[in-house]
Short mmCIF file of C-alpha atoms and ligand atoms in Angstrom, two decimals:
data_model
loop_
_atom_site.label_atom_id
_atom_site.label_comp_id
_atom_site.label_asym_id
_atom_site.label_seq_id
_atom_site.Cartn_x
_atom_site.Cartn_y
_atom_site.Cartn_z
CA MET P 206 8.93 -14.36 -24.95
CA ARG P 207 10.38 -12.36 -22.08
CA PRO P 208 9.83 -8.82 -23.34
CA LEU P 209 10.48 -7.01 -20.06
CA ASP P 210 13.49 -9.17 -19.23
CA ASP P 211 14.92 -8.37 -22.68
CA LEU P 212 14.24 -4.67 -22.26
CA ILE P 213 15.89 -4.54 -18.82
CA ARG P 214 18.95 -6.42 -20.05
CA ALA P 215 19.27 -4.11 -23.06
CA THR P 216 18.92 -1.05 -20.82
CA ILE P 217 21.61 -2.30 -18.41
CA ALA P 218 23.91 -3.21 -21.33
CA ALA P 219 23.55 0.33 -22.68
CA GLU P 220 23.42 2.39 -19.48
CA GLY P 221 25.05 0.30 -16.76
CA PRO P 222 23.65 -1.26 -13.57
CA MET P 223 20.08 -0.34 -12.62
CA ARG P 224 19.05 1.09 -9.24
CA MET P 225 16.43 -0.90 -7.30
CA ASP P 226 13.85 1.89 -7.47
CA HIS P 227 14.19 2.04 -11.24
CA TYR P 228 13.94 -1.74 -11.48
CA MET P 229 10.85 -1.81 -9.24
CA ALA P 230 9.15 0.99 -11.17
CA LEU P 231 9.73 -0.92 -14.43
CA VAL P 232 8.69 -4.39 -13.31
CA LEU P 233 5.52 -3.07 -11.68
CA GLY P 234 4.62 -0.12 -13.88
CA HIS P 235 6.01 -0.59 -17.40
CA PRO P 236 3.09 0.57 -19.59
CA GLN P 237 2.77 -2.75 -21.49
CA HIS P 238 4.66 -5.38 -19.53
CA GLY P 239 4.52 -4.12 -15.93
CA TYR P 240 3.10 -6.51 -13.35
CA TYR P 241 0.09 -4.34 -12.43
CA MET P 242 -0.38 -2.98 -15.94
CA LYS P 243 -1.20 -6.16 -17.79
CA GLN P 244 -3.23 -8.27 -15.37
CA ASP P 245 -5.31 -8.51 -12.24
CA PRO P 246 -3.00 -10.24 -9.74
CA PHE P 247 -5.40 -10.64 -6.81
CA GLY P 248 -7.31 -13.49 -5.30
CA ALA P 249 -6.81 -17.08 -4.24
CA GLU P 250 -6.02 -17.98 -7.88
CA GLY P 251 -3.67 -15.00 -8.25
CA ASP P 252 -0.35 -14.15 -6.63
CA PHE P 253 -1.48 -12.73 -3.30
CA LEU P 254 -4.55 -11.97 -1.24
CA THR P 255 -5.15 -8.57 0.37
CA ALA P 256 -7.32 -7.78 3.39
CA PRO P 257 -10.31 -6.42 1.41
CA GLU P 258 -10.28 -9.61 -0.69
CA ILE P 259 -10.22 -11.77 2.47
CA SER P 260 -13.42 -10.36 3.94
CA GLN P 261 -15.99 -7.61 3.39
CA VAL P 262 -15.69 -6.80 7.11
CA PHE P 263 -12.32 -5.10 6.53
CA GLY P 264 -13.82 -2.49 4.20
CA GLU P 265 -16.96 -2.13 6.27
CA LEU P 266 -14.98 -1.17 9.38
CA ILE P 267 -12.89 1.30 7.41
CA GLY P 268 -16.11 2.79 6.00
CA ILE P 269 -17.36 3.30 9.56
CA TRP P 270 -14.03 4.86 10.51
CA CYS P 271 -14.41 7.28 7.59
CA VAL P 272 -17.93 8.26 8.65
CA ALA P 273 -16.63 9.11 12.14
CA ALA P 274 -13.68 11.05 10.69
CA TRP P 275 -16.10 12.96 8.41
CA GLN P 276 -18.23 13.83 11.43
CA GLY P 277 -15.04 15.02 13.16
CA MET P 278 -14.51 17.35 10.17
CA GLY P 279 -17.94 18.88 10.88
CA SER P 280 -19.81 16.68 8.36
CA PRO P 281 -19.00 18.79 5.27
CA SER P 282 -21.74 18.58 2.61
CA ALA P 283 -19.13 17.85 -0.07
CA PHE P 284 -15.73 16.17 0.26
CA HIS P 285 -13.35 13.94 -1.69
CA LEU P 286 -13.17 10.30 -0.68
CA VAL P 287 -9.81 9.29 -2.12
CA GLU P 288 -8.29 5.82 -2.39
CA LEU P 289 -4.73 5.20 -3.51
CA GLY P 290 -4.09 1.94 -5.38
CA PRO P 291 -7.62 0.49 -5.09
CA GLY P 292 -6.87 -2.91 -6.68
CA ARG P 293 -10.21 -4.42 -7.65
CA GLY P 294 -12.22 -1.63 -5.97
CA THR P 295 -13.42 -4.06 -3.32
CA LEU P 296 -12.39 -1.94 -0.32
CA MET P 297 -14.22 1.17 -1.56
CA ALA P 298 -17.36 -0.79 -2.48
CA ASP P 299 -17.46 -2.31 1.03
CA MET P 300 -16.75 1.09 2.63
CA LEU P 301 -19.59 2.76 0.74
CA ARG P 302 -22.03 -0.02 1.56
CA ALA P 303 -21.29 0.21 5.30
CA ALA P 304 -21.46 4.03 5.16
CA GLN P 305 -25.07 3.83 3.93
CA LEU P 306 -25.92 3.80 7.65
CA VAL P 307 -25.33 7.58 7.42
CA PRO P 308 -26.89 8.63 4.10
CA ALA P 309 -25.54 12.20 4.30
CA PHE P 310 -21.99 10.77 4.12
CA GLY P 311 -22.67 9.00 0.84
CA ALA P 312 -24.41 12.07 -0.56
CA ALA P 313 -21.41 14.27 0.33
CA ALA P 314 -18.67 11.88 -0.87
CA LYS P 315 -17.11 12.21 -4.30
CA VAL P 316 -14.99 9.12 -4.93
CA HIS P 317 -11.51 9.51 -6.44
CA PHE P 318 -9.22 6.63 -7.33
CA VAL P 319 -5.49 7.04 -7.87
CA GLU P 320 -4.54 4.11 -10.10
CA MET P 321 -1.91 3.57 -12.79
CA SER P 322 -3.18 0.27 -14.18
CA PRO P 323 -5.75 0.24 -17.00
CA VAL P 324 -6.67 -3.38 -16.20
CA LEU P 325 -7.34 -2.58 -12.56
CA ARG P 326 -9.17 0.64 -13.49
CA ALA P 327 -11.60 -1.51 -15.48
CA ALA P 328 -12.17 -3.78 -12.46
CA GLN P 329 -12.63 -0.73 -10.24
CA ARG P 330 -15.19 0.74 -12.65
CA LYS P 331 -17.30 -2.39 -12.23
CA ALA P 332 -17.14 -2.15 -8.43
CA VAL P 333 -17.54 1.63 -8.10
CA PRO P 334 -18.88 3.10 -11.38
CA GLN P 335 -19.24 6.63 -10.02
CA ALA P 336 -15.52 7.07 -9.24
CA GLN P 337 -13.14 9.49 -10.95
CA TRP P 338 -9.67 8.24 -11.84
CA HIS P 339 -6.30 9.97 -11.56
CA ASP P 340 -2.75 8.95 -12.39
CA GLN P 341 -1.31 10.42 -9.22
CA PHE P 342 -2.40 11.85 -5.89
CA SER P 343 -1.43 15.41 -6.84
CA ASP P 344 -4.09 15.30 -9.61
CA VAL P 345 -6.97 14.91 -7.11
CA PRO P 346 -8.87 18.24 -6.95
CA GLU P 347 -8.50 20.49 -3.90
CA GLY P 348 -11.09 20.34 -1.12
CA PRO P 349 -11.81 18.55 2.17
CA ALA P 350 -10.71 14.95 1.82
CA LEU P 351 -10.60 11.55 3.43
CA ILE P 352 -7.75 9.49 2.05
CA VAL P 353 -7.40 5.71 2.33
CA ALA P 354 -4.59 3.44 1.12
CA ASN P 355 -4.28 -0.31 1.69
CA GLU P 356 -1.13 -2.04 0.45
CA PHE P 357 -0.32 0.90 -1.82
CA PHE P 358 2.89 2.21 -0.25
CA ASP P 359 4.59 -1.22 -0.25
CA ALA P 360 4.45 -1.16 -4.06
CA LEU P 361 6.19 2.21 -4.37
CA PRO P 362 9.85 1.93 -5.41
CA ILE P 363 12.71 1.88 -2.89
CA ARG P 364 16.49 2.19 -3.07
CA GLN P 365 18.74 -0.05 -1.02
CA PHE P 366 22.11 0.83 0.47
CA GLU P 367 24.47 -1.72 1.97
CA ARG P 368 27.43 -1.28 4.32
CA ARG P 369 30.46 -3.23 3.05
CA ASN P 370 34.09 -2.92 4.20
CA GLY P 371 33.23 0.21 6.14
CA ALA P 372 31.66 2.08 3.21
CA TRP P 373 28.17 2.46 1.75
CA GLY P 374 27.28 0.92 -1.58
CA GLU P 375 24.02 1.03 -3.47
CA ARG P 376 22.37 -2.24 -4.47
CA VAL P 377 21.83 -2.48 -8.20
CA ILE P 378 20.86 -5.00 -10.84
CA GLY P 379 23.62 -5.71 -13.32
CA LEU P 380 24.45 -8.32 -15.92
CA GLU P 381 26.64 -11.39 -15.50
CA GLY P 382 26.93 -13.76 -18.44
CA GLY P 383 23.95 -11.99 -20.00
CA GLU P 384 21.71 -12.69 -16.97
CA LEU P 385 20.37 -10.32 -14.32
CA ARG P 386 22.42 -10.32 -11.10
CA LEU P 387 22.35 -8.30 -7.88
CA GLY P 388 25.40 -6.11 -7.33
CA LEU P 389 26.75 -3.17 -5.36
CA VAL P 390 28.15 0.14 -6.63
CA PRO P 391 29.89 2.75 -4.43
CA ALA P 392 27.56 5.32 -2.86
CA PRO P 393 29.93 7.76 -1.18
CA ALA P 394 27.23 10.44 -0.79
CA PHE P 395 24.89 8.20 1.23
CA HIS P 396 24.62 8.64 4.99
CA ALA P 397 22.65 6.70 7.57
CA ALA P 398 22.64 6.41 11.33
CA TYR P 399 23.40 2.69 11.13
CA THR P 400 26.95 1.66 10.49
CA GLY P 401 27.01 -2.04 11.13
CA GLU P 402 28.90 -4.09 8.58
CA GLY P 403 26.43 -5.78 6.22
CA ASP P 404 23.53 -3.50 7.18
CA VAL P 405 21.01 -2.78 4.43
CA VAL P 406 19.14 0.53 4.61
CA GLU P 407 16.04 1.13 2.50
CA VAL P 408 15.02 4.57 1.30
CA SER P 409 11.89 5.43 -0.66
CA GLU P 410 11.78 8.82 -2.28
CA ALA P 411 8.44 7.90 -3.91
CA ARG P 412 6.81 7.05 -0.57
CA ASP P 413 8.16 10.14 1.15
CA ALA P 414 6.89 12.33 -1.71
CA VAL P 415 3.31 10.96 -1.62
CA ALA P 416 3.18 11.04 2.20
CA GLN P 417 4.40 14.63 2.23
CA GLN P 418 1.77 15.59 -0.38
CA ILE P 419 -0.92 13.99 1.78
CA GLY P 420 0.39 15.86 4.82
CA ALA P 421 0.41 19.15 2.92
CA ARG P 422 -3.15 18.63 1.73
CA LEU P 423 -4.34 17.89 5.26
CA ALA P 424 -2.58 21.06 6.41
CA ARG P 425 -4.35 23.14 3.71
CA GLN P 426 -7.81 21.64 3.97
CA PRO P 427 -9.75 19.63 6.55
CA GLY P 428 -9.36 15.91 6.27
CA ALA P 429 -7.83 12.69 7.46
CA ALA P 430 -5.82 9.82 6.03
CA LEU P 431 -5.72 6.14 6.95
CA ILE P 432 -2.77 4.19 5.62
CA ILE P 433 -2.55 0.42 6.09
CA ASP P 434 0.35 -1.74 5.05
CA TYR P 435 2.82 -4.29 6.25
CA GLY P 436 5.93 -2.86 7.78
CA HIS P 437 7.64 -1.63 10.89
CA ALA P 438 8.38 1.23 13.24
CA PRO P 439 10.81 2.48 14.40
CA SER P 440 13.10 2.62 11.38
CA ALA P 441 15.61 -0.21 11.32
CA PRO P 442 18.09 -1.69 8.87
CA GLY P 443 17.06 -4.79 6.93
CA ASP P 444 16.56 -6.10 3.41
CA THR P 445 12.77 -6.39 3.01
CA LEU P 446 12.49 -6.33 -0.77
CA GLN P 447 10.53 -9.36 -1.92
CA ALA P 448 9.12 -10.83 -5.11
CA MET P 449 6.04 -13.01 -4.97
CA LYS P 450 4.29 -15.28 -7.40
CA ARG P 451 1.35 -17.60 -6.71
CA HIS P 452 1.56 -17.01 -2.93
CA ALA P 453 5.29 -17.98 -2.81
CA TYR P 454 8.52 -15.96 -2.65
CA VAL P 455 10.73 -16.02 -5.74
CA PRO P 456 14.14 -14.46 -6.48
CA LEU P 457 13.89 -10.76 -7.35
CA THR P 458 15.39 -11.04 -10.82
CA VAL P 459 13.37 -14.05 -12.00
CA SER P 460 10.72 -13.31 -14.65
CA PRO P 461 10.47 -9.53 -14.17
CA GLY P 462 6.94 -8.28 -14.74
CA ASP P 463 5.41 -11.62 -13.71
CA CYS P 464 5.91 -11.27 -9.94
CA ASP P 465 4.70 -8.76 -7.41
CA VAL P 466 7.67 -6.81 -6.02
CA THR P 467 7.15 -4.98 -2.74
CA SER P 468 8.97 -4.04 0.44
CA HIS P 469 8.04 -3.36 4.05
CA VAL P 470 6.88 0.16 4.78
CA ASP P 471 8.97 2.10 7.29
CA PHE P 472 6.14 3.74 9.27
CA GLU P 473 8.45 6.00 11.28
CA THR P 474 9.72 7.58 8.07
CA LEU P 475 6.18 7.73 6.64
CA GLY P 476 5.03 9.60 9.77
CA VAL P 477 7.94 12.03 9.49
CA ALA P 478 6.95 12.78 5.86
CA LEU P 479 3.27 13.30 6.78
CA LYS P 480 4.36 15.70 9.54
CA ALA P 481 6.79 17.47 7.24
CA GLY P 482 3.83 18.19 4.99
CA GLY P 483 2.09 19.83 7.95
CA ALA P 484 -0.37 17.18 9.18
CA GLN P 485 -0.94 15.81 12.67
CA VAL P 486 0.15 12.16 12.92
CA LEU P 487 -1.49 9.83 15.42
CA PRO P 488 0.21 6.96 17.26
CA LEU P 489 0.61 3.83 15.14
CA LEU P 490 -1.67 0.84 15.72
CA THR P 491 -1.27 -2.71 14.52
CA GLN P 492 -3.96 -3.93 12.12
CA GLY P 493 -5.13 -6.31 14.87
CA GLN P 494 -5.49 -3.50 17.43
CA PHE P 495 -7.29 -1.29 14.93
CA LEU P 496 -9.75 -3.94 13.72
CA LEU P 497 -10.53 -5.24 17.23
CA ALA P 498 -11.20 -1.70 18.47
CA MET P 499 -13.44 -1.06 15.44
CA GLY P 500 -15.62 -4.06 16.33
CA LEU P 501 -14.27 -6.86 14.12
CA PRO P 502 -15.41 -9.72 16.43
CA GLN P 503 -18.90 -8.27 16.81
CA ARG P 504 -19.31 -7.84 13.05
CA PHE P 505 -18.09 -11.38 12.32
CA ALA P 506 -20.37 -12.76 15.05
CA LYS P 507 -23.31 -11.03 13.41
CA LEU P 508 -22.49 -12.54 10.00
CA ALA P 509 -21.96 -15.98 11.57
CA ALA P 510 -25.33 -15.88 13.35
CA THR P 511 -27.25 -16.37 10.10
CA ALA P 512 -24.66 -18.55 8.29
CA ASP P 513 -24.48 -22.30 7.72
CA ALA P 514 -21.66 -24.37 9.25
CA ALA P 515 -19.37 -24.20 6.20
CA THR P 516 -19.76 -20.42 5.93
CA ARG P 517 -19.14 -20.04 9.67
CA ALA P 518 -15.84 -21.91 9.26
CA THR P 519 -14.85 -19.62 6.36
CA LEU P 520 -15.75 -16.56 8.42
CA ALA P 521 -13.68 -17.78 11.37
CA ARG P 522 -10.66 -18.30 9.11
CA ALA P 523 -11.04 -14.83 7.58
CA GLU P 524 -11.36 -13.20 10.99
CA ALA P 525 -8.22 -14.94 12.24
CA ARG P 526 -6.31 -14.09 9.09
CA LEU P 527 -7.08 -10.38 9.39
CA ALA P 528 -6.46 -9.90 13.10
CA ASP P 529 -4.40 -12.73 14.63
CA GLN P 530 -0.90 -11.83 15.80
CA GLN P 531 0.62 -14.70 13.79
CA GLN P 532 -1.21 -13.70 10.61
CA MET P 533 -1.88 -10.12 9.43
CA GLY P 534 -2.71 -8.68 12.86
CA ASN P 535 0.78 -7.71 13.93
CA LEU P 536 2.83 -7.40 10.73
CA PHE P 537 0.32 -4.96 9.24
CA LYS P 538 0.14 -1.48 10.75
CA VAL P 539 -2.33 1.38 10.55
CA ILE P 540 -1.23 4.99 10.61
CA ALA P 541 -3.75 7.81 10.76
CA SER P 542 -3.10 11.45 10.08
CA THR P 543 -5.42 14.45 10.25
CA SER P 544 -5.48 18.16 9.70
CA PRO P 545 -3.87 19.90 12.68
CA GLY P 546 -6.43 20.41 15.46
CA LEU P 547 -9.04 18.07 14.01
CA THR P 548 -10.92 15.81 16.45
CA ILE P 549 -8.84 12.64 16.77
CA PRO P 550 -10.89 9.81 15.25
CA TYR P 551 -11.45 6.69 17.37
CA PRO P 552 -9.57 4.40 18.05
CA PHE P 553 -6.41 6.48 17.65
CA GLY P 554 -5.13 8.26 20.70
CA VAL P 555 -7.11 5.99 23.02
CA ALA P 556 -4.38 4.63 25.28
N1 SAH U 815 -5.58 -1.68 -2.26
C1 SAH U 815 -5.80 -2.88 -3.02
C2 SAH U 815 -4.66 -3.18 -3.99
C3 SAH U 815 -3.25 -3.26 -3.46
S1 SAH U 815 -2.04 -3.64 -4.72
C4 SAH U 815 -6.05 -4.04 -2.10
O1 SAH U 815 -5.83 -3.90 -0.91
O2 SAH U 815 -6.49 -5.09 -2.57
C5 SAH U 815 -1.39 -2.07 -5.18
C6 SAH U 815 -2.32 -1.18 -5.95
O3 SAH U 815 -1.65 0.06 -6.19
C7 SAH U 815 -2.73 -1.68 -7.33
O4 SAH U 815 -4.03 -1.23 -7.61
C8 SAH U 815 -1.68 -1.02 -8.22
O5 SAH U 815 -2.04 -0.98 -9.58
C9 SAH U 815 -1.60 0.33 -7.59
N2 SAH U 815 -0.34 1.06 -7.80
C10 SAH U 815 0.91 0.59 -7.53
N3 SAH U 815 1.84 1.54 -7.79
C11 SAH U 815 1.16 2.63 -8.21
C12 SAH U 815 1.55 3.93 -8.62
N4 SAH U 815 2.83 4.28 -8.65
N5 SAH U 815 0.59 4.81 -9.00
C13 SAH U 815 -0.73 4.45 -8.97
N6 SAH U 815 -1.15 3.23 -8.59
C14 SAH U 815 -0.24 2.32 -8.23
#
């Protein structure tokens, strides 16, 4: 039984080679067989582990960041606290718990989740029962808003273009002997600044669209956004599309719908889209810089002070995993964006 594999092969047989963004959208989001649609992929037993699942401290520090950003907005008595792609709802639950330090924040916050997966919506409902759910960001009601996204943008579809024999081609999935194979079709309309032979350039219309919508909302109404993901700035060529299963990389076309398929986020392009929407974009930080400035070591030290030896060892591993240069600290980046003229929330803009 390989229902999605069969469907993709039938589609390619009928319509020709499939663009990478179409393939990604199908393998992740097909209503019945898509990777996120049919299962909960997180955790040590699952396919990958995200920062909120590594330690509660991650969400707690983001909750504190949100409280400060809300105060920078003039502490509005009602606002939307929006999370894109909340997974199991762990991040938001940890954020809200930490934000209890300032009860007026919790009283003012209306939680909105943007989530396509019914399975993950059910998990989120257990973690944060009071949330409202939406299929896409543009469905979130108007009003002052704080917007958070962790490892959401990496799951949005990308296209890939490759320079071969002095011309651009688009990477596609085709059929060879009835099996899925990577291929290249001419893309004469594509242009990019890079022209090196063999260069791969990634473009994400889906990411640009959401980032621009966020920017436009921040331009219309007071608010701020915090987007965390793995990726790079400045923009650079490179094939970063990857499929992952049980914490290991697998070929992209193997068992579609059973592997997580993501790519690195181009933070320069994301910033350009936020600005194009009308928002102010703050200088990029690495996840390590952001978490250290927000008090990660102090928070872990506090938890360790009352823990037994085994728990202290687990805490030390989690802290290192989140912030060390060799682990998530450097590969993951944090971009913040606010309404134009809004007080710049710490630690952004602190040289
Ligand atoms: N933020 C969570 C989960 C990251 S995985 C964490 O850090 O643990 C990506 C999340 O985005 C999942 O919840 C997935 O279902 C959701 N998602 C992916 N593409 C989406 C889309 N196009 N629309 C809405 N949700 C999407």
